[in-house]
Amino acid sequence: MIYFDNAATTLHKPEGVIEAVVRAMKTSGNAARGVHGASLGAAGTVYETRKKLAELFHCPRPDHVAFTANATGALNIAIYGLLAPGDHAVTTALEHNSVLRPLYDLEERGLRLDMVPADRLGNVRYEDFERLLRPDTKAVVCTHASNLTGNVLDLRRIGEMAHRHGAYLIVDASQTAGCLPIHMEEMGIDVLCFTGHKGLLGPQGTGGLCIRPGVELRPFQRGGSGVHSYDRRQPSAYPTRLEAGTLNSHGLAGLSAALDYIAREGVGALHAAEDALARRFYGEVSRIEGVTVYGDHSQAQRAPIVSLNIRDYDSAVVADVLYTDYEIATRAGAHCAPRMHEALGTTEQGAVRFSFSPFNTLEEVRIAVEAIRDLSKE
Amino acid sequence: MRPRLLRLIVSFHTTTAAMAMERYCLENAVPGRLIPIPREITAGCGMAWSAPPEEKDTVLRAAEGGEIEIAGTYVLEI
């Protein structure tokens, strides 16, 4: 199988990740629930993972890295923890449902929400942020890169505008963590939400949020914390405030090993590899008659995603044929990004998404291009 | 039970801070180890750093050097 569904989850993980998970499953106790070797071993792994993530994303404090099961969990904590009915928030048409649905839910309860639109290339106009930001805007919630087009947003610019209006910037880095450099301080990110199983090359069930010191998020869940058992309230100190219940220390052991791999190889080198594949693929398929490619591929920095359609064929049928006839795994249909599909005009047809990882090869790209060429002639 | 000994006990608000303390002390050869938090400090659960009382200055300097927030410092017979 040729796997081009890395924006959903990276399939190929470094061997050290798998070994670390197996080792943890054989040796780890419950992190923060005891003071014996097995528990301390797990707690140590969790702590080292926080430190590595803080370093990677330039989060000033490791104890401001809180773990969740995925980016959706992190975004729910950030959005519900910061926004309340009566607040004003700004988001974009590029967003995934993990951002939109929590915001829509709050909107039904009195949040005032404005949305920065996207054009047919999937681009925003940054002036629109300026236009929509108000003195009472509490937060801008936006993605770093669209999961449908791969277009990247200029977070530094958005962060500067948000802060000038006294608003926080919450970022969904699902498609960029581990792929593109992220510098919380320089980009003005107040809460960075990430998943561990995509560009970070770790196991599913890992994710979290990095919180700028001074940003106060209300707890989303309440429960066991390993400290202050007789307090009626969830402890207030980060990260315990946001981490009720047992952490996935087995998965985090894998994520820790993945972070070691990324540190050794370098985010820049890993992205250069996947970016070269995505651009080669785009360069070839965009010249095939009958193929429509979505997104702005003139961007210097992009997530390694190329979404396309062939004539008016149902994207689900194309993806199915790609898999059954060519053993090429892609994703079809809508991509949990309804406003993006509206902007691109693909609400009915959906799109076939090819998403790349550093472990893909040029030969795989060549085979995929040939497959698209074949299908375009049918 | 075993004879009680006078110990310096440092408590923390979070397990993360306790782990930071353990890492820092191991790297800098600061004496002590993590223990379950004694009931004299809190009847809850959690972990604390335990060291000989005469090492108090060294331990507190370590917490400061590691930028580790501590909840309290005690000398207890445990």
Tab-separated table of C-alpha atoms in Angstrom:
chain	number	residue	atom	x	y	z
A	1	MET	CA	0.000	0.000	0.000
A	2	ILE	CA	1.106	3.516	-0.761
A	3	TYR	CA	-0.035	5.665	2.148
A	4	PHE	CA	-0.937	9.264	1.363
A	5	ASP	CA	-3.283	9.891	4.293
A	6	ASN	CA	-0.752	11.394	6.663
A	7	ALA	CA	-2.929	14.399	7.454
A	8	ALA	CA	-5.316	11.946	9.119
A	9	THR	CA	-2.532	10.131	10.921
A	10	THR	CA	1.015	9.251	10.003
A	11	LEU	CA	1.177	5.517	9.450
A	12	HIS	CA	4.930	5.110	9.381
A	13	LYS	CA	6.395	5.787	12.838
A	14	PRO	CA	10.066	5.693	13.740
A	15	GLU	CA	10.985	2.267	15.144
A	16	GLY	CA	11.983	3.891	18.437
A	17	VAL	CA	8.387	5.039	18.957
A	18	ILE	CA	7.024	1.513	18.747
A	19	GLU	CA	9.777	0.183	21.005
A	20	ALA	CA	9.130	2.917	23.578
A	21	VAL	CA	5.405	2.121	23.731
A	22	VAL	CA	6.079	-1.583	24.163
A	23	ARG	CA	8.673	-0.885	26.848
A	24	ALA	CA	6.280	1.444	28.679
A	25	MET	CA	3.480	-1.117	28.525
A	26	LYS	CA	5.775	-3.606	30.195
A	27	THR	CA	7.149	-1.290	32.860
A	28	SER	CA	5.012	1.814	33.482
A	29	GLY	CA	2.817	2.305	36.493
A	30	ASN	CA	0.315	5.117	36.789
A	31	ALA	CA	2.090	8.455	36.534
A	32	ALA	CA	1.415	10.605	39.621
A	33	ARG	CA	-0.494	7.924	41.481
A	34	GLY	CA	2.244	6.396	43.601
A	35	VAL	CA	5.839	6.858	44.645
A	36	HIS	CA	7.263	3.481	43.692
A	37	GLY	CA	9.570	2.753	40.809
A	38	ALA	CA	6.874	1.856	38.275
A	39	SER	CA	4.870	5.020	38.977
A	40	LEU	CA	7.915	7.261	39.134
A	41	GLY	CA	9.135	5.784	35.859
A	42	ALA	CA	5.865	6.727	34.180
A	43	ALA	CA	5.808	10.173	35.810
A	44	GLY	CA	9.379	10.739	34.665
A	45	THR	CA	8.498	9.842	31.085
A	46	VAL	CA	5.514	12.178	31.145
A	47	TYR	CA	7.640	14.965	32.564
A	48	GLU	CA	10.394	14.502	29.968
A	49	THR	CA	7.761	14.624	27.229
A	50	ARG	CA	6.480	17.944	28.575
A	51	LYS	CA	10.008	19.323	28.528
A	52	LYS	CA	10.636	18.221	24.955
A	53	LEU	CA	7.361	19.732	23.748
A	54	ALA	CA	8.018	22.990	25.582
A	55	GLU	CA	11.389	23.147	23.879
A	56	LEU	CA	10.008	22.288	20.440
A	57	PHE	CA	7.235	24.893	20.566
A	58	HIS	CA	9.113	27.463	22.667
A	59	CYS	CA	6.557	27.268	25.461
A	60	PRO	CA	8.221	29.088	28.367
A	61	ARG	CA	7.365	26.485	31.016
A	62	PRO	CA	7.135	22.662	30.807
A	63	ASP	CA	4.433	22.687	33.489
A	64	HIS	CA	2.294	24.713	31.095
A	65	VAL	CA	2.157	21.749	28.702
A	66	ALA	CA	-1.017	19.766	29.500
A	67	PHE	CA	-1.836	16.449	27.882
A	68	THR	CA	-5.059	15.344	26.238
A	69	ALA	CA	-6.075	12.448	24.018
A	70	ASN	CA	-5.901	14.501	20.819
A	71	ALA	CA	-6.076	18.022	19.367
A	72	THR	CA	-9.859	18.018	19.654
A	73	GLY	CA	-9.578	17.529	23.409
A	74	ALA	CA	-7.048	20.328	23.603
A	75	LEU	CA	-9.202	22.683	21.544
A	76	ASN	CA	-12.262	21.950	23.667
A	77	ILE	CA	-10.274	22.745	26.808
A	78	ALA	CA	-8.912	25.948	25.300
A	79	ILE	CA	-12.196	27.179	23.834
A	80	TYR	CA	-14.478	26.319	26.748
A	81	GLY	CA	-11.791	27.262	29.216
A	82	LEU	CA	-11.350	30.763	27.892
A	83	LEU	CA	-14.615	31.772	26.232
A	84	ALA	CA	-18.048	32.194	27.776
A	85	PRO	CA	-21.486	33.363	26.660
A	86	GLY	CA	-21.355	37.111	26.085
A	87	ASP	CA	-17.755	37.086	24.874
A	88	HIS	CA	-16.814	37.892	21.289
A	89	ALA	CA	-14.539	35.616	19.270
A	90	VAL	CA	-13.141	35.558	15.750
A	91	THR	CA	-12.403	32.421	13.753
A	92	THR	CA	-11.847	31.542	10.095
A	93	ALA	CA	-13.472	29.584	7.306
A	94	LEU	CA	-10.431	27.322	7.222
A	95	GLU	CA	-11.309	25.657	10.491
A	96	HIS	CA	-11.906	22.013	11.261
A	97	ASN	CA	-15.013	20.985	13.168
A	98	SER	CA	-12.847	20.557	16.263
A	99	VAL	CA	-12.750	24.355	16.338
A	100	LEU	CA	-16.111	25.135	14.755
A	101	ARG	CA	-18.359	22.864	16.792
A	102	PRO	CA	-17.243	24.065	20.222
A	103	LEU	CA	-17.594	27.642	18.964
A	104	TYR	CA	-21.039	26.979	17.470
A	105	ASP	CA	-22.110	25.366	20.717
A	106	LEU	CA	-21.012	28.426	22.664
A	107	GLU	CA	-22.643	30.667	20.061
A	108	GLU	CA	-25.979	28.978	20.762
A	109	ARG	CA	-25.452	29.948	24.388
A	110	GLY	CA	-24.610	33.586	23.727
A	111	LEU	CA	-21.071	33.770	22.356
A	112	ARG	CA	-20.824	36.352	19.613
A	113	LEU	CA	-18.842	34.818	16.777
A	114	ASP	CA	-17.418	36.330	13.591
A	115	MET	CA	-15.763	34.412	10.821
A	116	VAL	CA	-12.969	35.522	8.501
A	117	PRO	CA	-13.995	34.255	5.054
A	118	ALA	CA	-11.798	32.430	2.568
A	119	ASP	CA	-11.605	32.905	-1.196
A	120	ARG	CA	-11.647	30.230	-3.924
A	121	LEU	CA	-7.959	29.541	-3.306
A	122	GLY	CA	-8.641	29.032	0.375
A	123	ASN	CA	-6.844	32.232	1.356
A	124	VAL	CA	-7.942	34.749	3.964
A	125	ARG	CA	-7.527	38.496	3.740
A	126	TYR	CA	-5.665	39.600	6.838
A	127	GLU	CA	-7.479	42.924	6.760
A	128	ASP	CA	-10.607	40.948	7.654
A	129	PHE	CA	-9.147	40.058	11.047
A	130	GLU	CA	-8.529	43.739	11.673
A	131	ARG	CA	-12.066	44.541	10.562
A	132	LEU	CA	-13.669	41.925	12.810
A	133	LEU	CA	-11.583	42.443	15.942
A	134	ARG	CA	-13.332	44.603	18.527
A	135	PRO	CA	-12.401	45.996	21.902
A	136	ASP	CA	-14.438	43.233	23.545
A	137	THR	CA	-12.979	40.392	21.447
A	138	LYS	CA	-11.756	37.744	23.856
A	139	ALA	CA	-9.967	35.442	21.431
A	140	VAL	CA	-9.043	34.618	17.877
A	141	VAL	CA	-9.254	30.864	17.310
A	142	CYS	CA	-7.585	29.715	14.120
A	143	THR	CA	-5.714	26.935	12.462
A	144	HIS	CA	-2.060	27.125	11.520
A	145	ALA	CA	-2.786	25.282	8.282
A	146	SER	CA	-5.935	24.085	6.558
A	147	ASN	CA	-6.383	20.322	6.712
A	148	LEU	CA	-8.055	20.505	3.304
A	149	THR	CA	-5.823	22.785	1.227
A	150	GLY	CA	-2.569	22.851	3.197
A	151	ASN	CA	-2.615	26.659	3.083
A	152	VAL	CA	-0.697	28.162	6.005
A	153	LEU	CA	-1.868	31.179	7.963
A	154	ASP	CA	0.554	33.890	9.047
A	155	LEU	CA	0.208	33.426	12.802
A	156	ARG	CA	2.703	36.128	13.651
A	157	ARG	CA	0.536	38.650	11.839
A	158	ILE	CA	-2.691	37.354	13.363
A	159	GLY	CA	-1.141	37.230	16.839
A	160	GLU	CA	0.048	40.802	16.547
A	161	MET	CA	-3.418	41.979	15.520
A	162	ALA	CA	-5.153	39.946	18.236
A	163	HIS	CA	-2.890	41.250	20.976
A	164	ARG	CA	-3.206	44.826	19.772
A	165	HIS	CA	-6.951	44.443	20.386
A	166	GLY	CA	-6.430	42.757	23.743
A	167	ALA	CA	-7.508	39.325	22.473
A	168	TYR	CA	-5.895	35.934	22.992
A	169	LEU	CA	-4.725	33.755	20.119
A	170	ILE	CA	-5.691	30.054	20.291
A	171	VAL	CA	-4.060	27.989	17.550
A	172	ASP	CA	-4.994	24.601	16.113
A	173	ALA	CA	-1.643	23.138	15.056
A	174	SER	CA	-3.022	19.726	14.098
A	175	GLN	CA	-1.514	19.883	10.608
A	176	THR	CA	1.724	21.670	11.450
A	177	ALA	CA	3.083	20.414	14.788
A	178	GLY	CA	6.236	18.551	13.835
A	179	CYS	CA	5.997	19.748	10.225
A	180	LEU	CA	6.595	23.492	10.481
A	181	PRO	CA	8.554	25.530	13.025
A	182	ILE	CA	6.280	26.856	15.772
A	183	HIS	CA	7.542	29.507	18.138
A	184	MET	CA	4.833	30.414	20.645
A	185	GLU	CA	6.531	33.544	21.898
A	186	GLU	CA	7.564	34.965	18.543
A	187	MET	CA	4.224	34.117	16.915
A	188	GLY	CA	2.192	35.509	19.799
A	189	ILE	CA	0.406	32.226	20.482
A	190	ASP	CA	-1.401	32.141	23.816
A	191	VAL	CA	-2.674	28.569	23.612
A	192	LEU	CA	-1.233	26.062	21.167
A	193	CYS	CA	-3.279	22.901	20.588
A	194	PHE	CA	-1.531	19.930	19.014
A	195	THR	CA	-1.951	16.252	18.322
A	196	GLY	CA	0.804	13.701	18.759
A	197	HIS	CA	-0.042	11.232	15.998
A	198	LYS	CA	0.336	13.308	12.831
A	199	GLY	CA	3.463	15.332	12.078
A	200	LEU	CA	4.877	14.584	15.513
A	201	LEU	CA	4.986	10.891	14.475
A	202	GLY	CA	3.774	9.632	17.851
A	203	PRO	CA	0.949	7.252	18.813
A	204	GLN	CA	-2.747	8.020	18.506
A	205	GLY	CA	-4.310	9.029	21.810
A	206	THR	CA	-1.676	11.653	22.484
A	207	GLY	CA	-2.071	15.402	22.201
A	208	GLY	CA	-2.183	18.454	24.347
A	209	LEU	CA	-1.983	22.165	24.720
A	210	CYS	CA	0.788	24.588	25.557
A	211	ILE	CA	-0.356	27.598	27.544
A	212	ARG	CA	1.431	30.888	27.760
A	213	PRO	CA	2.084	31.728	31.444
A	214	GLY	CA	-0.557	34.192	32.569
A	215	VAL	CA	-3.362	32.700	30.476
A	216	GLU	CA	-6.001	31.263	32.804
A	217	LEU	CA	-8.101	28.402	31.431
A	218	ARG	CA	-10.986	27.028	33.427
A	219	PRO	CA	-10.805	23.255	34.020
A	220	PHE	CA	-12.753	21.284	31.430
A	221	GLN	CA	-12.908	18.045	33.395
A	222	ARG	CA	-12.597	17.415	37.087
A	223	GLY	CA	-11.412	14.306	38.839
A	224	GLY	CA	-8.428	12.454	40.186
A	225	SER	CA	-5.201	14.408	40.116
A	226	GLY	CA	-2.770	12.572	42.384
A	227	VAL	CA	-2.582	15.583	44.697
A	228	HIS	CA	-4.851	17.366	47.188
A	229	SER	CA	-7.289	14.462	47.445
A	230	TYR	CA	-9.504	16.141	50.035
A	231	ASP	CA	-9.976	19.386	48.161
A	232	ARG	CA	-13.442	19.683	46.696
A	233	ARG	CA	-12.107	21.578	43.712
A	234	GLN	CA	-9.758	20.619	40.915
A	235	PRO	CA	-6.228	21.840	41.839
A	236	SER	CA	-5.478	25.216	40.295
A	237	ALA	CA	-1.844	24.703	39.310
A	238	TYR	CA	-1.015	23.790	35.702
A	239	PRO	CA	-0.883	21.183	34.281
A	240	THR	CA	-2.904	19.367	36.989
A	241	ARG	CA	-5.727	21.868	36.533
A	242	LEU	CA	-6.379	20.464	33.055
A	243	GLU	CA	-5.418	16.812	33.544
A	244	ALA	CA	-8.114	14.967	35.493
A	245	GLY	CA	-7.727	11.199	35.364
A	246	THR	CA	-4.967	8.836	34.347
A	247	LEU	CA	-2.697	10.058	31.591
A	248	ASN	CA	-1.815	7.937	28.573
A	249	SER	CA	1.746	7.396	29.719
A	250	HIS	CA	2.187	4.467	27.340
A	251	GLY	CA	1.354	6.687	24.410
A	252	LEU	CA	3.359	9.574	25.803
A	253	ALA	CA	6.405	7.290	26.013
A	254	GLY	CA	6.019	6.818	22.275
A	255	LEU	CA	5.542	10.525	21.732
A	256	SER	CA	8.681	11.189	23.752
A	257	ALA	CA	10.647	8.863	21.486
A	258	ALA	CA	9.107	10.537	18.441
A	259	LEU	CA	10.235	13.921	19.752
A	260	ASP	CA	13.752	12.525	20.097
A	261	TYR	CA	13.587	11.422	16.477
A	262	ILE	CA	12.367	14.846	15.358
A	263	ALA	CA	15.100	16.564	17.378
A	264	ARG	CA	17.731	14.359	15.739
A	265	GLU	CA	16.434	14.801	12.200
A	266	GLY	CA	15.269	18.394	12.540
A	267	VAL	CA	11.825	19.807	11.761
A	268	GLY	CA	13.316	21.665	8.799
A	269	ALA	CA	14.832	18.573	7.205
A	270	LEU	CA	11.734	16.451	7.774
A	271	HIS	CA	9.478	19.099	6.297
A	272	ALA	CA	11.800	19.684	3.344
A	273	ALA	CA	11.411	16.003	2.457
A	274	GLU	CA	7.604	15.912	2.617
A	275	ASP	CA	7.279	19.362	1.047
A	276	ALA	CA	9.394	18.303	-1.943
A	277	LEU	CA	7.116	15.300	-2.483
A	278	ALA	CA	3.946	17.377	-2.180
A	279	ARG	CA	5.257	20.003	-4.592
A	280	ARG	CA	6.381	17.388	-7.117
A	281	PHE	CA	2.958	15.769	-6.933
A	282	TYR	CA	1.224	19.118	-7.320
A	283	GLY	CA	3.467	20.078	-10.227
A	284	GLU	CA	2.533	16.914	-12.109
A	285	VAL	CA	-1.173	16.534	-11.365
A	286	SER	CA	-1.990	20.211	-11.842
A	287	ARG	CA	-0.999	19.832	-15.505
A	288	ILE	CA	-3.325	16.898	-16.142
A	289	GLU	CA	-6.443	17.837	-18.097
A	290	GLY	CA	-9.598	17.475	-16.048
A	291	VAL	CA	-7.834	17.703	-12.693
A	292	THR	CA	-8.690	20.548	-10.329
A	293	VAL	CA	-6.267	21.128	-7.467
A	294	TYR	CA	-7.383	23.205	-4.495
A	295	GLY	CA	-5.450	25.651	-2.361
A	296	ASP	CA	-2.770	28.247	-2.921
A	297	HIS	CA	0.316	26.365	-4.050
A	298	SER	CA	2.283	29.553	-4.607
A	299	GLN	CA	2.729	29.813	-0.825
A	300	ALA	CA	6.362	29.505	0.210
A	301	GLN	CA	5.398	27.585	3.338
A	302	ARG	CA	2.676	24.971	3.168
A	303	ALA	CA	1.460	21.878	4.962
A	304	PRO	CA	2.208	18.813	2.793
A	305	ILE	CA	-1.339	18.432	1.465
A	306	VAL	CA	-2.648	18.329	-2.104
A	307	SER	CA	-6.415	18.002	-2.511
A	308	LEU	CA	-7.931	17.504	-5.914
A	309	ASN	CA	-10.870	16.367	-7.969
A	310	ILE	CA	-11.052	14.742	-11.377
A	311	ARG	CA	-13.704	16.319	-13.577
A	312	ASP	CA	-17.033	15.980	-11.757
A	313	TYR	CA	-16.336	12.483	-10.417
A	314	ASP	CA	-17.445	11.756	-6.888
A	315	SER	CA	-14.318	12.070	-4.742
A	316	ALA	CA	-15.414	8.984	-2.812
A	317	VAL	CA	-15.394	6.909	-5.995
A	318	VAL	CA	-11.963	8.237	-7.010
A	319	ALA	CA	-10.494	7.437	-3.594
A	320	ASP	CA	-12.047	3.985	-3.667
A	321	VAL	CA	-10.623	3.232	-7.101
A	322	LEU	CA	-7.240	4.565	-6.034
A	323	TYR	CA	-7.247	2.103	-3.181
A	324	THR	CA	-8.781	-0.937	-4.853
A	325	ASP	CA	-6.961	-0.665	-8.194
A	326	TYR	CA	-3.699	1.036	-7.199
A	327	GLU	CA	-3.405	0.380	-3.451
A	328	ILE	CA	-3.070	4.100	-2.837
A	329	ALA	CA	-4.609	5.276	0.439
A	330	THR	CA	-6.088	8.783	0.379
A	331	ARG	CA	-9.055	10.440	2.009
A	332	ALA	CA	-12.199	11.484	0.164
A	333	GLY	CA	-15.378	13.392	0.833
A	334	ALA	CA	-15.678	16.273	3.224
A	335	HIS	CA	-12.810	16.680	5.614
A	336	CYS	CA	-14.564	17.978	8.734
A	337	ALA	CA	-13.991	21.472	7.349
A	338	PRO	CA	-17.441	22.523	6.099
A	339	ARG	CA	-16.726	26.226	5.644
A	340	MET	CA	-13.603	25.462	3.655
A	341	HIS	CA	-15.564	23.235	1.279
A	342	GLU	CA	-18.113	26.023	0.857
A	343	ALA	CA	-15.347	28.464	-0.063
A	344	LEU	CA	-13.819	26.025	-2.542
A	345	GLY	CA	-17.198	25.089	-4.017
A	346	THR	CA	-16.761	21.400	-3.168
A	347	THR	CA	-19.599	20.773	-0.747
A	348	GLU	CA	-21.223	18.236	-3.075
A	349	GLN	CA	-18.172	16.646	-4.639
A	350	GLY	CA	-15.836	16.672	-1.664
A	351	ALA	CA	-12.166	16.308	-2.553
A	352	VAL	CA	-9.525	13.618	-2.718
A	353	ARG	CA	-6.781	14.532	-0.290
A	354	PHE	CA	-3.209	13.373	-0.729
A	355	SER	CA	-1.104	14.132	2.332
A	356	PHE	CA	2.576	13.362	2.585
A	357	SER	CA	5.092	12.383	5.223
A	358	PRO	CA	8.890	12.315	5.231
A	359	PHE	CA	8.656	8.544	4.823
A	360	ASN	CA	6.963	8.722	1.421
A	361	THR	CA	9.126	8.450	-1.663
A	362	LEU	CA	9.390	9.975	-5.123
A	363	GLU	CA	8.576	6.591	-6.622
A	364	GLU	CA	5.298	6.553	-4.690
A	365	VAL	CA	4.552	10.036	-6.016
A	366	ARG	CA	5.288	8.874	-9.557
A	367	ILE	CA	2.862	5.946	-9.199
A	368	ALA	CA	0.167	8.227	-7.776
A	369	VAL	CA	0.583	10.723	-10.625
A	370	GLU	CA	0.223	7.905	-13.152
A	371	ALA	CA	-2.897	6.698	-11.386
A	372	ILE	CA	-4.465	10.154	-11.554
A	373	ARG	CA	-3.466	10.401	-15.222
A	374	ASP	CA	-5.174	7.052	-15.910
A	375	LEU	CA	-8.342	8.046	-14.091
A	376	SER	CA	-8.508	11.409	-15.819
A	377	LYS	CA	-8.800	9.562	-19.138
A	378	GLU	CA	-11.740	7.393	-18.057
B	1	MET	CA	7.338	0.174	62.569
B	2	ARG	CA	10.852	1.390	61.972
B	3	PRO	CA	12.372	4.122	64.164
B	4	ARG	CA	11.330	7.601	63.126
B	5	LEU	CA	13.978	9.919	61.716
B	6	LEU	CA	14.050	13.672	61.416
B	7	ARG	CA	13.734	14.593	57.745
B	8	LEU	CA	13.434	17.700	55.638
B	9	ILE	CA	10.250	17.437	53.582
B	10	VAL	CA	9.509	19.665	50.597
B	11	SER	CA	6.006	19.530	49.136
B	12	PHE	CA	4.746	20.613	45.712
B	13	HIS	CA	1.520	21.738	44.094
B	14	THR	CA	1.816	19.281	41.214
B	15	THR	CA	3.461	16.002	40.293
B	16	THR	CA	5.134	17.910	37.453
B	17	ALA	CA	6.958	20.100	39.967
B	18	ALA	CA	7.958	17.017	41.968
B	19	MET	CA	9.372	15.418	38.835
B	20	ALA	CA	11.227	18.610	37.961
B	21	MET	CA	12.727	18.561	41.457
B	22	GLU	CA	13.807	14.940	41.145
B	23	ARG	CA	15.404	15.563	37.752
B	24	TYR	CA	17.215	18.668	38.940
B	25	CYS	CA	18.483	17.047	42.131
B	26	LEU	CA	19.694	13.937	40.326
B	27	GLU	CA	21.546	16.020	37.752
B	28	ASN	CA	23.129	18.192	40.420
B	29	ALA	CA	23.882	15.542	43.043
B	30	VAL	CA	21.499	17.093	45.559
B	31	PRO	CA	20.657	14.561	48.290
B	32	GLY	CA	17.194	13.143	48.853
B	33	ARG	CA	14.442	11.253	47.075
B	34	LEU	CA	10.736	11.396	46.359
B	35	ILE	CA	8.454	9.820	48.960
B	36	PRO	CA	4.682	9.634	49.461
B	37	ILE	CA	3.672	12.861	51.151
B	38	PRO	CA	3.425	12.354	54.957
B	39	ARG	CA	0.040	12.785	56.602
B	40	GLU	CA	1.423	15.528	58.862
B	41	ILE	CA	1.586	17.752	55.779
B	42	THR	CA	-1.589	16.703	54.036
B	43	ALA	CA	-3.998	13.876	54.400
B	44	GLY	CA	-4.293	13.806	50.625
B	45	CYS	CA	-2.077	11.992	48.187
B	46	GLY	CA	0.965	13.106	46.282
B	47	MET	CA	4.708	13.066	46.559
B	48	ALA	CA	7.320	15.090	48.399
B	49	TRP	CA	11.094	15.463	48.421
B	50	SER	CA	12.739	14.001	51.497
B	51	ALA	CA	16.318	14.832	52.518
B	52	PRO	CA	18.427	15.060	55.673
B	53	PRO	CA	17.513	18.246	57.586
B	54	GLU	CA	21.074	19.536	57.428
B	55	GLU	CA	20.751	19.661	53.627
B	56	LYS	CA	17.958	22.225	53.796
B	57	ASP	CA	19.950	25.059	52.235
B	58	THR	CA	21.211	22.828	49.445
B	59	VAL	CA	17.729	21.532	48.694
B	60	LEU	CA	16.118	24.970	48.712
B	61	ARG	CA	18.884	26.317	46.481
B	62	ALA	CA	18.173	23.440	44.106
B	63	ALA	CA	14.481	24.338	43.964
B	64	GLU	CA	15.398	27.936	43.271
B	65	GLY	CA	18.015	26.954	40.680
B	66	GLY	CA	15.567	24.682	38.924
B	67	GLU	CA	12.829	27.349	39.066
B	68	ILE	CA	10.619	24.801	40.825
B	69	GLU	CA	7.658	26.113	42.740
B	70	ILE	CA	7.389	24.467	46.143
B	71	ALA	CA	4.258	24.379	48.298
B	72	GLY	CA	5.931	24.089	51.684
B	73	THR	CA	9.053	23.118	53.604
B	74	TYR	CA	8.917	21.071	56.813
B	75	VAL	CA	11.216	19.290	59.202
B	76	LEU	CA	9.375	16.260	60.517
B	77	GLU	CA	10.065	13.094	62.373
B	78	ILE	CA	8.790	10.416	60.017
